Short mmCIF file of C-alpha atoms and ligand atoms in Angstrom, two decimals:
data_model
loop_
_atom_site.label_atom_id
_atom_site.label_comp_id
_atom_site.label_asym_id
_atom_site.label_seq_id
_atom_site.Cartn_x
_atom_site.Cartn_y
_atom_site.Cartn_z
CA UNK G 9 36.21 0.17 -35.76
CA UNK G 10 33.78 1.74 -33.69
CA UNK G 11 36.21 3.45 -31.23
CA UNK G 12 33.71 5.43 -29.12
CA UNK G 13 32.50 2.17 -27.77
CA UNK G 14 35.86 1.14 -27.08
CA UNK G 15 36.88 4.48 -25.36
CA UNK G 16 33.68 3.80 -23.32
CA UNK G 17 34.93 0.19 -22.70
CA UNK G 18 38.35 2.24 -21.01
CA UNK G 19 36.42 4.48 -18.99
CA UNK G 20 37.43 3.23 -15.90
CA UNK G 21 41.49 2.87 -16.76
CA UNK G 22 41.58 6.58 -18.01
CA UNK G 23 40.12 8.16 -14.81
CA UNK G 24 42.03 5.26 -12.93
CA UNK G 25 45.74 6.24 -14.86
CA UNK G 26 44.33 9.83 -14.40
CA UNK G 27 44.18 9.70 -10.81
CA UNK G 28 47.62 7.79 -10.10
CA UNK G 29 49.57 10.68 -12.27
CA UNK G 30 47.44 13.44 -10.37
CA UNK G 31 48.95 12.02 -7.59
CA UNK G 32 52.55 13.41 -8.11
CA UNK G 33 52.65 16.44 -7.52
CA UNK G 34 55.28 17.10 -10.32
CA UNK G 35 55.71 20.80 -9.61
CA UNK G 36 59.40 22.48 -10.79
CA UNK G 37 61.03 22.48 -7.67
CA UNK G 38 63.81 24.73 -6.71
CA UNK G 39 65.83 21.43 -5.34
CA UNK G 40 67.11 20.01 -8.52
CA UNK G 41 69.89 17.21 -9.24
CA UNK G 42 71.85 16.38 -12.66
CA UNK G 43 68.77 12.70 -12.29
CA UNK G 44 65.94 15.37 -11.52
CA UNK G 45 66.47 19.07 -13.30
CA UNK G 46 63.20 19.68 -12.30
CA UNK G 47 63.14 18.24 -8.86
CA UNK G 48 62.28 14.95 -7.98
CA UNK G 49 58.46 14.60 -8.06
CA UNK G 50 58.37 16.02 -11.77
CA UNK G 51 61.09 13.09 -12.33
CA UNK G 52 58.93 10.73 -10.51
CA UNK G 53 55.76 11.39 -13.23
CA UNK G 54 58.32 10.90 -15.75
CA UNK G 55 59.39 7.40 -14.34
CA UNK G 56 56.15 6.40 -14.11
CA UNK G 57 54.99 7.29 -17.75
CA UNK G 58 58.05 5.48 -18.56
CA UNK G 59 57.20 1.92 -16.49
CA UNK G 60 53.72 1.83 -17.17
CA UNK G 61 54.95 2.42 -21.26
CA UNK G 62 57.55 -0.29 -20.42
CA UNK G 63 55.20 -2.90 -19.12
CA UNK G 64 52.63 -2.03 -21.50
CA UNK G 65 55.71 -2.99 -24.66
CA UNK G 66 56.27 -0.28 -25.66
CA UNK G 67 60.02 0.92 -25.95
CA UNK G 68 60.43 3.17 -23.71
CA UNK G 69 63.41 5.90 -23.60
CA UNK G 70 64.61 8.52 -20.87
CA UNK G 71 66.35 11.72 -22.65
CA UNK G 72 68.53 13.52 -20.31
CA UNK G 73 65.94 13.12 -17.52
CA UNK G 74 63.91 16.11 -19.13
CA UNK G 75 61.48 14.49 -21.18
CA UNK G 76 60.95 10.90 -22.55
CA UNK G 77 59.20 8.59 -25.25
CA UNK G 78 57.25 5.68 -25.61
CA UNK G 79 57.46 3.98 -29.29
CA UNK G 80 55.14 1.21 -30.90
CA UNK G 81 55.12 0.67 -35.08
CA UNK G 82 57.32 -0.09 -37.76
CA UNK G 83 58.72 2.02 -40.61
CA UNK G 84 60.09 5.20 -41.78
CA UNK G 85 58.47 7.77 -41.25
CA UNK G 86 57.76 8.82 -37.42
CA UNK G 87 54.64 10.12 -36.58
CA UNK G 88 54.48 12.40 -32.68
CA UNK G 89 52.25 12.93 -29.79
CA UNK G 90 53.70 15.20 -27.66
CA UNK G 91 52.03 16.18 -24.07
CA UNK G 92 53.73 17.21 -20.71
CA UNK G 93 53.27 16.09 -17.10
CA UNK G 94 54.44 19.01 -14.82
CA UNK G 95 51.40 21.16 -13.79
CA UNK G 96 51.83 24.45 -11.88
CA UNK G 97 51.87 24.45 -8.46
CA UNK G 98 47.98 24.53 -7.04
CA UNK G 99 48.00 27.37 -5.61
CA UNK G 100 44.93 28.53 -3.17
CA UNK G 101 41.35 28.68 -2.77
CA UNK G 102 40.71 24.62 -3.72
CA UNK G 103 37.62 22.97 -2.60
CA UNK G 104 39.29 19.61 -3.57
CA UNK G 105 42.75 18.25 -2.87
CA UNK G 106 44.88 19.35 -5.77
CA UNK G 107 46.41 16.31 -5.60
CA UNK G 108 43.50 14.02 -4.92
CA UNK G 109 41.74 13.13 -8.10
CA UNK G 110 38.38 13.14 -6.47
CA UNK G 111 35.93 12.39 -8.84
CA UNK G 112 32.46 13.96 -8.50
CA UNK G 113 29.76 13.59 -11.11
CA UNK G 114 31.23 14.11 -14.35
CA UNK G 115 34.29 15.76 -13.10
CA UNK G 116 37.31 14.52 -11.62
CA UNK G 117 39.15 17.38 -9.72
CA UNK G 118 43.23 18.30 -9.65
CA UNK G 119 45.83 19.94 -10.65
CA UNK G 120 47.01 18.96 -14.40
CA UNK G 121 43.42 17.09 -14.82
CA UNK G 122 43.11 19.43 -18.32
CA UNK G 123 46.90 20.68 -18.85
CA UNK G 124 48.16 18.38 -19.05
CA UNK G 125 47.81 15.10 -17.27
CA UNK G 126 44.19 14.23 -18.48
CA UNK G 127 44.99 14.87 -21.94
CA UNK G 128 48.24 12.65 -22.05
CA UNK G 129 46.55 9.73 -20.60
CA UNK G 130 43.74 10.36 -23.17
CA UNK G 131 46.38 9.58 -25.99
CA UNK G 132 47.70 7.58 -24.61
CA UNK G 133 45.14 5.16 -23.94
CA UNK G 134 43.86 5.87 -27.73
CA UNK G 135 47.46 4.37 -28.44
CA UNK G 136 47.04 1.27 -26.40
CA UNK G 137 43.75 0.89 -28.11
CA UNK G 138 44.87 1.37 -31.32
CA UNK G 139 47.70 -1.38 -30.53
CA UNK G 140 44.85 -3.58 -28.67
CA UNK G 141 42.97 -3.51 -32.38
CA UNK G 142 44.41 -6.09 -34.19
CA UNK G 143 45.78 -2.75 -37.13
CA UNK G 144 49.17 -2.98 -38.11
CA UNK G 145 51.38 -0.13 -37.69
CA UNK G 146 53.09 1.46 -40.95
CA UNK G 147 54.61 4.23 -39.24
CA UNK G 148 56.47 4.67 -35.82
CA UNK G 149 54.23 6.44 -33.42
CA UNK G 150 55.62 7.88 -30.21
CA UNK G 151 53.90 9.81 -27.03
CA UNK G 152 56.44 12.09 -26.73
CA UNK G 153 56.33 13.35 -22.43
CA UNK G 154 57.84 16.76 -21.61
CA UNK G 155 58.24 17.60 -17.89
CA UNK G 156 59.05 22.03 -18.07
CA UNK G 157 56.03 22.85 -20.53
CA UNK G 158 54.62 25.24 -17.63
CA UNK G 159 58.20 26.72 -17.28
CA UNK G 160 60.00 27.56 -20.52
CA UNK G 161 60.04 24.13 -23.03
CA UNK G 162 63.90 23.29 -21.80
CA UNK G 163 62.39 19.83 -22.15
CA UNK G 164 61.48 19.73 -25.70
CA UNK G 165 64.66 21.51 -26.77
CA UNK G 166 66.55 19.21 -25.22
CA UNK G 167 65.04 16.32 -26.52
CA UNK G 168 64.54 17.54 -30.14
CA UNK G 169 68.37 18.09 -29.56
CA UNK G 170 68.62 14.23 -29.42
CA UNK G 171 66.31 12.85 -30.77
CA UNK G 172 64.22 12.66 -34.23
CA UNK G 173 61.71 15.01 -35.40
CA UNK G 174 58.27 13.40 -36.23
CA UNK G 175 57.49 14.29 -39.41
CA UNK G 176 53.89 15.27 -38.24
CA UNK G 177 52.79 15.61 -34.53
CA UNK G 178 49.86 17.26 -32.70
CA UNK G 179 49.84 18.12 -28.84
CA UNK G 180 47.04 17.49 -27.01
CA UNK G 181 47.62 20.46 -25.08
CA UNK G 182 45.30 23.20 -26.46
CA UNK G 183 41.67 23.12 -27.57
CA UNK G 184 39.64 21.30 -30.41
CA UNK G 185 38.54 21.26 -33.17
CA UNK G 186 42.50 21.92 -34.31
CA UNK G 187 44.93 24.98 -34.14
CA UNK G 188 46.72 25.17 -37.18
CA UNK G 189 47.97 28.73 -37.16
CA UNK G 190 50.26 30.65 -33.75
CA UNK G 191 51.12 34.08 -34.57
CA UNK G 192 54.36 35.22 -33.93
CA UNK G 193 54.79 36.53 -30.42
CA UNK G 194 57.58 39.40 -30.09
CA UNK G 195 58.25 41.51 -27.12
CA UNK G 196 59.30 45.28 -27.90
CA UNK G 197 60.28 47.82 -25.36
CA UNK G 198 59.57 51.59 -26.24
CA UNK G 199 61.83 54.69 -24.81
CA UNK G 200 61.04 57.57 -24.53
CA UNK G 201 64.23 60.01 -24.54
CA UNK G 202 63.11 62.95 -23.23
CA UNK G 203 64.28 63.15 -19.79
CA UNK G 204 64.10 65.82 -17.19
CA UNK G 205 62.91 69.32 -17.53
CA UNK G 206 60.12 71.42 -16.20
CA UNK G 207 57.68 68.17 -15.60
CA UNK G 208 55.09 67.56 -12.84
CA UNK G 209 54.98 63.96 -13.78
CA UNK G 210 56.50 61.98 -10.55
CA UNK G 211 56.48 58.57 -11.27
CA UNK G 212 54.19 56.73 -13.24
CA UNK G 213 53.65 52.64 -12.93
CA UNK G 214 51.03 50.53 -14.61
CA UNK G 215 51.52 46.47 -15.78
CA UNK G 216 53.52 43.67 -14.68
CA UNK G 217 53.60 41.48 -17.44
CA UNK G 218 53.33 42.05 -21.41
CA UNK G 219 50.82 38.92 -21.48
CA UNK G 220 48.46 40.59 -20.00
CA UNK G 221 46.23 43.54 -20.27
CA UNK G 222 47.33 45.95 -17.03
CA UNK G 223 44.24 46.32 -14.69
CA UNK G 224 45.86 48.93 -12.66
CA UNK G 225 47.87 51.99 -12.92
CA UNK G 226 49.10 54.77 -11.06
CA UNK G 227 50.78 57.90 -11.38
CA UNK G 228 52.17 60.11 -8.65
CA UNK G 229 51.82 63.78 -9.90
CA UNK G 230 53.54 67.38 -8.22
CA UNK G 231 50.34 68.95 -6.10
CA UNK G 232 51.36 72.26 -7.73
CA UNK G 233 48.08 72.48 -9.49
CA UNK G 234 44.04 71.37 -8.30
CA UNK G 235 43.96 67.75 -10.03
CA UNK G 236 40.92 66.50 -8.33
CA UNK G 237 38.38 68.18 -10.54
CA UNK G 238 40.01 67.71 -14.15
CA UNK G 239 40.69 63.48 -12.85
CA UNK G 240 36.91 63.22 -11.77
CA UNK G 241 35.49 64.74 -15.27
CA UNK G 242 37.86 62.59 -17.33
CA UNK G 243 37.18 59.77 -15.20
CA UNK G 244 33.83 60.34 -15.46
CA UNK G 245 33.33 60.93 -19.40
CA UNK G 246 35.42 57.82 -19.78
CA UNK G 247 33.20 55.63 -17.29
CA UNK G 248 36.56 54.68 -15.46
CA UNK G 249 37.21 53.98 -11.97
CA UNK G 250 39.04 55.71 -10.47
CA UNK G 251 40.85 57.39 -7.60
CA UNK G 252 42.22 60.14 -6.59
CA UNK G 253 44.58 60.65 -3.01
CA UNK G 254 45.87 64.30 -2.58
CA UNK G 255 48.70 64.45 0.21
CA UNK G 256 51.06 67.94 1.17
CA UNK G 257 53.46 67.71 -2.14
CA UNK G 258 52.11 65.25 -4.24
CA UNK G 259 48.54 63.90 -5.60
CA UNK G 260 48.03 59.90 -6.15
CA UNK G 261 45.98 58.72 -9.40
CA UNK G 262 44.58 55.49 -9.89
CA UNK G 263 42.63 54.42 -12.82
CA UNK G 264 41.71 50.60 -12.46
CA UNK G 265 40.43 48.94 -16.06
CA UNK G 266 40.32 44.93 -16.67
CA UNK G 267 42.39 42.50 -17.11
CA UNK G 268 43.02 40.21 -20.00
CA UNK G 269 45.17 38.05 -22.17
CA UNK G 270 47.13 39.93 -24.46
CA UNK G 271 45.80 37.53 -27.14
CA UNK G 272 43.04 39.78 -27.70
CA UNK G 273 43.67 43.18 -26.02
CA UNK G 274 40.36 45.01 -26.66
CA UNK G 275 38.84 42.05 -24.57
CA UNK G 276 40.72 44.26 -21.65
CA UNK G 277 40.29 47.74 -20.72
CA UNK G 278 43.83 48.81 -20.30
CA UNK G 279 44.37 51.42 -17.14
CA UNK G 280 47.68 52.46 -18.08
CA UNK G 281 46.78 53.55 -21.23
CA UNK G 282 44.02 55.45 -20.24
CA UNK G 283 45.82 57.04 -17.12
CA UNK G 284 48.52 58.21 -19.65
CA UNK G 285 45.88 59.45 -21.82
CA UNK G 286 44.46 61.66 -19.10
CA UNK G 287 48.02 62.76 -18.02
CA UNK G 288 48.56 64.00 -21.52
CA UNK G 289 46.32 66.52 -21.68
CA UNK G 290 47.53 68.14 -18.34
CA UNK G 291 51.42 67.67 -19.01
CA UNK G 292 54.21 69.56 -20.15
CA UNK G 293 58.12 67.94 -20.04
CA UNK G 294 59.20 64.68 -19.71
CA UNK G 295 56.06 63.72 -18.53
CA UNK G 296 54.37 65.20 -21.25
CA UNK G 297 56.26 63.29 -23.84
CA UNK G 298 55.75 60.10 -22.10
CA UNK G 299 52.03 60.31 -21.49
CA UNK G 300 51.82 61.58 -25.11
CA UNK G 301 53.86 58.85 -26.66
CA UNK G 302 50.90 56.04 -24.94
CA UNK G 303 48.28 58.62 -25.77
CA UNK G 304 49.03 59.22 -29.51
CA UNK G 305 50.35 55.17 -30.41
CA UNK G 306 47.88 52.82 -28.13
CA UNK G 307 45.05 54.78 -27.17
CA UNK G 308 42.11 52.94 -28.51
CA UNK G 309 44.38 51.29 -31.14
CA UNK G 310 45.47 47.45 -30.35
CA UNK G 311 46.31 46.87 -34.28
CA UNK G 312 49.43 49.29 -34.34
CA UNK G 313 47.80 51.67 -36.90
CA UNK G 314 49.08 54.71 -35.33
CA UNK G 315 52.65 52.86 -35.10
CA UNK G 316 52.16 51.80 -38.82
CA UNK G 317 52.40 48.16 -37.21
CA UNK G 318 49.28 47.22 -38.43
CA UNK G 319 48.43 43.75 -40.55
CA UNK G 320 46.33 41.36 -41.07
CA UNK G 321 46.21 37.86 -43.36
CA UNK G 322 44.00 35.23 -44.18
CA UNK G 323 45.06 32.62 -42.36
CA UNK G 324 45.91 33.97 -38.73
CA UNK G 325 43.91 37.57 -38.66
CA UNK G 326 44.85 40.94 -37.20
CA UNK G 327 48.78 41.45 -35.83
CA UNK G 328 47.47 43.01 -32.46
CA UNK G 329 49.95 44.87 -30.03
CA UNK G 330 49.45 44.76 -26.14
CA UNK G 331 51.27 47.43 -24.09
CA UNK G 332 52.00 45.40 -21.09
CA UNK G 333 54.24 47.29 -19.14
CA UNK G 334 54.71 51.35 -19.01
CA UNK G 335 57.28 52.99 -16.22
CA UNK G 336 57.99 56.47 -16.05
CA UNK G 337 60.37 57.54 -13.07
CA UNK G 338 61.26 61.50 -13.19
CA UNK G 339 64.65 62.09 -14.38
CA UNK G 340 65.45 58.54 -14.53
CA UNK G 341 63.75 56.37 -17.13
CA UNK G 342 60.21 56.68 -19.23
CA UNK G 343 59.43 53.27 -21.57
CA UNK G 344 56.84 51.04 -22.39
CA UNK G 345 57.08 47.33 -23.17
CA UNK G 346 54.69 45.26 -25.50
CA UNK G 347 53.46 41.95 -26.70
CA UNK G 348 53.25 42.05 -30.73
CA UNK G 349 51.51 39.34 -31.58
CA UNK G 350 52.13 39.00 -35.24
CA UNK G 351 50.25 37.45 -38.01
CA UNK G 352 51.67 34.57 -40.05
CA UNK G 353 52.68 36.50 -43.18
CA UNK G 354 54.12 39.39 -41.33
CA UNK G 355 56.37 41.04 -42.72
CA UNK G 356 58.55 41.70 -39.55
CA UNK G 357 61.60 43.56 -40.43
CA UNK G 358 60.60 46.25 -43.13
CA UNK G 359 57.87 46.71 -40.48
CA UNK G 360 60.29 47.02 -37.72
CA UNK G 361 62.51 48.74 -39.70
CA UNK G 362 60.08 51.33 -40.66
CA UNK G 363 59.13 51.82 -36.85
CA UNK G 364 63.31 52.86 -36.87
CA UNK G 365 62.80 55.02 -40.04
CA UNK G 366 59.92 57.01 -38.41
CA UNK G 367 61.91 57.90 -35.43
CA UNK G 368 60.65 55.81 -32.50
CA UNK G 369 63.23 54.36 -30.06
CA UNK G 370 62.90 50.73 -29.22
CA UNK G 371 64.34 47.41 -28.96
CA UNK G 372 63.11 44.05 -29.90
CA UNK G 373 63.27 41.78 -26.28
CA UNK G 374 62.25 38.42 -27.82
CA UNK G 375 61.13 37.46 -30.99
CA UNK G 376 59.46 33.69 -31.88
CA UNK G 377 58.19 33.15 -35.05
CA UNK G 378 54.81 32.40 -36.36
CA UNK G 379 53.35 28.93 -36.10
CA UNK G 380 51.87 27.44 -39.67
CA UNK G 381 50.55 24.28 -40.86
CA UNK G 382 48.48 24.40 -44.31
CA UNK G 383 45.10 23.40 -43.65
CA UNK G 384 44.84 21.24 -46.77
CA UNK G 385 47.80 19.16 -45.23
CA UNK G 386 46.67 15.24 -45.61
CA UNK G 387 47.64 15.11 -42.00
CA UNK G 388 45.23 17.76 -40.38
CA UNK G 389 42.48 16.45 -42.64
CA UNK G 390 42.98 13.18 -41.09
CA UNK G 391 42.35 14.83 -37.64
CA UNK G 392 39.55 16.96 -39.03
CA UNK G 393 37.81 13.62 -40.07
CA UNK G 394 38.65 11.83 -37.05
CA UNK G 395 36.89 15.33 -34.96
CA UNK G 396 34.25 15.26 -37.16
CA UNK G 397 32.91 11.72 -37.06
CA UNK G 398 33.18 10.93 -33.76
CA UNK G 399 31.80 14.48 -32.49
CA UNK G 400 29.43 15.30 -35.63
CA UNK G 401 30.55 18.72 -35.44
CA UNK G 402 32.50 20.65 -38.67
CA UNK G 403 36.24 20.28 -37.28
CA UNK G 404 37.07 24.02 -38.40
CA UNK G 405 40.65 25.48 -38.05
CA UNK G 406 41.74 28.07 -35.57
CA UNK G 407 44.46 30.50 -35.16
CA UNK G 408 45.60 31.97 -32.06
CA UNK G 409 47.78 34.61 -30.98
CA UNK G 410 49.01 32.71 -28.44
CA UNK G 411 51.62 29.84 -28.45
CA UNK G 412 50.89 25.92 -27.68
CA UNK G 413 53.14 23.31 -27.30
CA UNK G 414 52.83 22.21 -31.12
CA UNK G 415 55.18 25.39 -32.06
CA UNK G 416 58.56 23.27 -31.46
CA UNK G 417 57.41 20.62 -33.19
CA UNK G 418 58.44 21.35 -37.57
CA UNK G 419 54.66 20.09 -38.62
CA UNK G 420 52.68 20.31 -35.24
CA UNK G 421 49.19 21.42 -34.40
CA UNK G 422 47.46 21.40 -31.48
CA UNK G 423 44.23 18.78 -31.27
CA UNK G 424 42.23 19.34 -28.31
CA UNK G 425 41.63 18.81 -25.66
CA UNK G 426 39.19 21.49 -24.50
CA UNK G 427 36.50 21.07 -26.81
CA UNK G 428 34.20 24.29 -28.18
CA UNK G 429 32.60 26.47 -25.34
CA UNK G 430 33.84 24.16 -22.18
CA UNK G 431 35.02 26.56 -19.21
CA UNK G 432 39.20 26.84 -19.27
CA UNK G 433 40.06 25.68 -15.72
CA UNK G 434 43.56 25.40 -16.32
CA UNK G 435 45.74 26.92 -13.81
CA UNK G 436 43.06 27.66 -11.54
CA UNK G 437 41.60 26.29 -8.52
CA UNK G 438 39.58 23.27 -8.54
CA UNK G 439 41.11 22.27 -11.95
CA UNK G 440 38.82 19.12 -13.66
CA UNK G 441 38.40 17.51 -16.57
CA UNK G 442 34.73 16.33 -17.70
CA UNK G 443 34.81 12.68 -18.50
CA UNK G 444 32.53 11.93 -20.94
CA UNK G 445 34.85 14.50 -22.78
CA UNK G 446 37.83 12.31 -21.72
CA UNK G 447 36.37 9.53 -22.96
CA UNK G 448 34.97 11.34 -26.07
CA UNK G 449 38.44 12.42 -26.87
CA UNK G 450 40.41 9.65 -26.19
CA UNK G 451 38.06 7.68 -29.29
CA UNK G 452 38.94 11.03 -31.19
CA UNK G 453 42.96 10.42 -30.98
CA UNK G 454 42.51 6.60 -31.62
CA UNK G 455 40.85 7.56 -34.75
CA UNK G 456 42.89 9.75 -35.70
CA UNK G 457 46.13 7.74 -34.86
CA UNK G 458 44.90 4.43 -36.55
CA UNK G 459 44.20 6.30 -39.75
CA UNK G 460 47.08 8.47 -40.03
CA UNK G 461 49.88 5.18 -38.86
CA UNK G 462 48.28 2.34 -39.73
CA UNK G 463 47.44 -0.11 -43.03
CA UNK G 464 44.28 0.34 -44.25
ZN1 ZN Z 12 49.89 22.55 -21.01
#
């Protein structure tokens, strides 16, 4: 089967399907009923996945209103697709109507055009083709439609809750070739318990989120000493920016750095670390011990060495640690909170409990657990091959430190759709999807569904 020519036969249904989903603006909405926990327009994209399944024969099933399925094949064994249709809400600064689908060129423009609208209607059409074909099914397949991807995955608990686990399943919700490997993603929160005493530290505030790299931070300082001159020279030797606001009793520092994913934190230059670093040298106290406590465990160290938090493995890479969040108000509290992202073979509590042993004061605020599929599995060689001879490019496996939608699934891996060195427009304005790669993936998945569930 030559399904590249038959993708290119559906070029016109996918963008036209495309369009008519971009159309609902299935944002969570605050408004929401026991028919529509997510509000009624992300209810309405799950209807209409659900008709257009129905009319197309597929069996078609509503779970709790959260998520839903459509199933063609006989047999077994039950093999998963899973993609959402809820998109974040658009947001500002579009050139296009979010909701529009206006195609231009080789781009057609909305919100959920790459995450993840366009990619569900990519597998699914590679389904329809795949049933169009004249192959027999020897497995059930099912696309598998979540509607609160974008706002904590109550979908897919609920319906994994009720319904069967495939036993294999990508998500078309990531990037090609094929992620095989999500480190474990734990938050930690750091104290430190020395409160009070002669300090000149005020307040100190840098980070919002541990996801991401702070870009600013500030600290608030007693104008009991000449700060301008020491702040400029650090800021200075450091090649920081930087400022510096000195009013009757108290001096303002800002050191501004760049943001990033906590993924990779050295992508980033973190502000708060290097504020605290500055503030070190100059501090006594409370203060002191705070600033010291950033200076001595994170300053130029994202792998947890100085923590003894380090490790790396073969199959996902380095555990790195972002500190996302630091807070120091005088006499009241002093902590920092971070994003461990930890590799697959981690050993997570003698680690942890040798953070306890060495006399560091923390608590562990979340904790998921690495992500793993074994890259010799028959099943991600069957998408490897179906990458690599329809794109004539070496399918090689990643591992990320962040999470995808394949992590609820028991043996999931994300499969596209963003394919090696495209822009990532997701969540931003003027979202697209290019649709020759549409198209191009869309043969991809019917390859790769008609060899893994059907008779050869
Ligand atoms: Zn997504």
């Amino acid at each position: 089967m030559n399904w590249q020519a038959e993708a290119e036969k559906r070029r016109a249904e996918l963008t036209g399907q495309l369009q008519r989903l971009i159309a609902i603006p299935s944002v969570l909405s605050e408004e929401t009923s026991e028919q529509a926990p997510f509000g009624k327009e992300v209810r309405r994209a799950l209807d209409w996945v659900l008709e257009e399944g129905e009319r197309q024969g597929y069996r078609v099933k509503n779970v709790a209103n959260v998520a839903g399925h459509l199933e063609i094949g006989e047999g077994k064994e039950l093999f998963g697709i899973l993609g959402h249709v809820d998109v974040v809400p658009a947001g500002s600064g579009w050139k296009h109507d979010p909701f529009g689908g206006a195609i231009e060129g080789n781009k057609l423009f909305g919100r959920g055009a790459i995450d993840d609208k366009g990619p569900t209607i990519a597998a699914w059409t590679a389904l329809n083709m795949v049933k169009d074909s004249g192959l027999t099914f020897d497995k059930r397949v099912r696309l598998i439609v979540g509607t609160d991807e974008e706002s904590g995955f109550r979908c897919v608990e609920k319906y994994f809750q009720e319904e069967e686990m495939p036993g294999a399943a990508f998500a078309p919700d990531a990037d090609f070739p094929l992620i095989n490997a999500e480190k474990g993603i734990a938050g930690l929160k750091f104290s430190v318990d020395e409160i009070g005493a002669d300090d000149a530290l005020v307040s100190f505030h840098s980070g919002e989120r541990t996801n991401m790299v702070p870009d600013v931070a500030t600290a608030v300082v007693d104008n009991s000493r000449d700060w301008q001159e020491a702040f400029a020279v650090f800021r200075d030797v450091q090649g920081l920016e930087g400022s510096i606001d000195v009013q009757d009793e108290t001096a303002t520092l800002v050191i501004r750095g760049k943001s990033a994913h906590a993924m990779e934190p050295d992508a980033g230059v973190n502000a708060g670390i290097h504020l605290a670093t500055f503030l070190a040298q100059q501090l006594d106290g409370a203060g002191g011990a705070f600033s010291r406590f950033i200076a001595d465990h994170f300053s130029g160290d994202s792998r947890g060495r100085a923590l003894g938090l380090a490790y790396a493995d073969e199959e996902s890479g380095d555990t790195t640690l972002n500190l996302g969040i630091m807070r120091y108000v005088r006499g009241s509290h002093a902590y920092g909170e971070v994003s461990l992202r930890y590799s697959i073979t981690y050993p997570f509590a003698d680690k942890l409990e040798a953070l306890k042993t060495a006399g560091i004061t923390y608590e562990i605020t979340s904790n998921s657990e690495p992500h793993y599929v074994d890259g010799d599995d028959p099943f991600v060689r069957t998408l490897q091959k179906a990458y690599e001879d329809n794109t004539g490019e070496r399918a090689e496996l990643l591992a990320i430190g962040g999470g995808t939608y394949a992590r609820v699934l028991d043996k999931g891996v994300a499969f596209g759709m963003l394919f090696p060195g495209e822009p990532d427009v997701a969540h931003q304005a003027d979202e697209f999807v290019d649709i020759d790669n549409l198209v191009k993936a869309t043969a991809i998945y019917a390859q790769a569904i008609s060899e893994w569930a059907c008779k050869k």
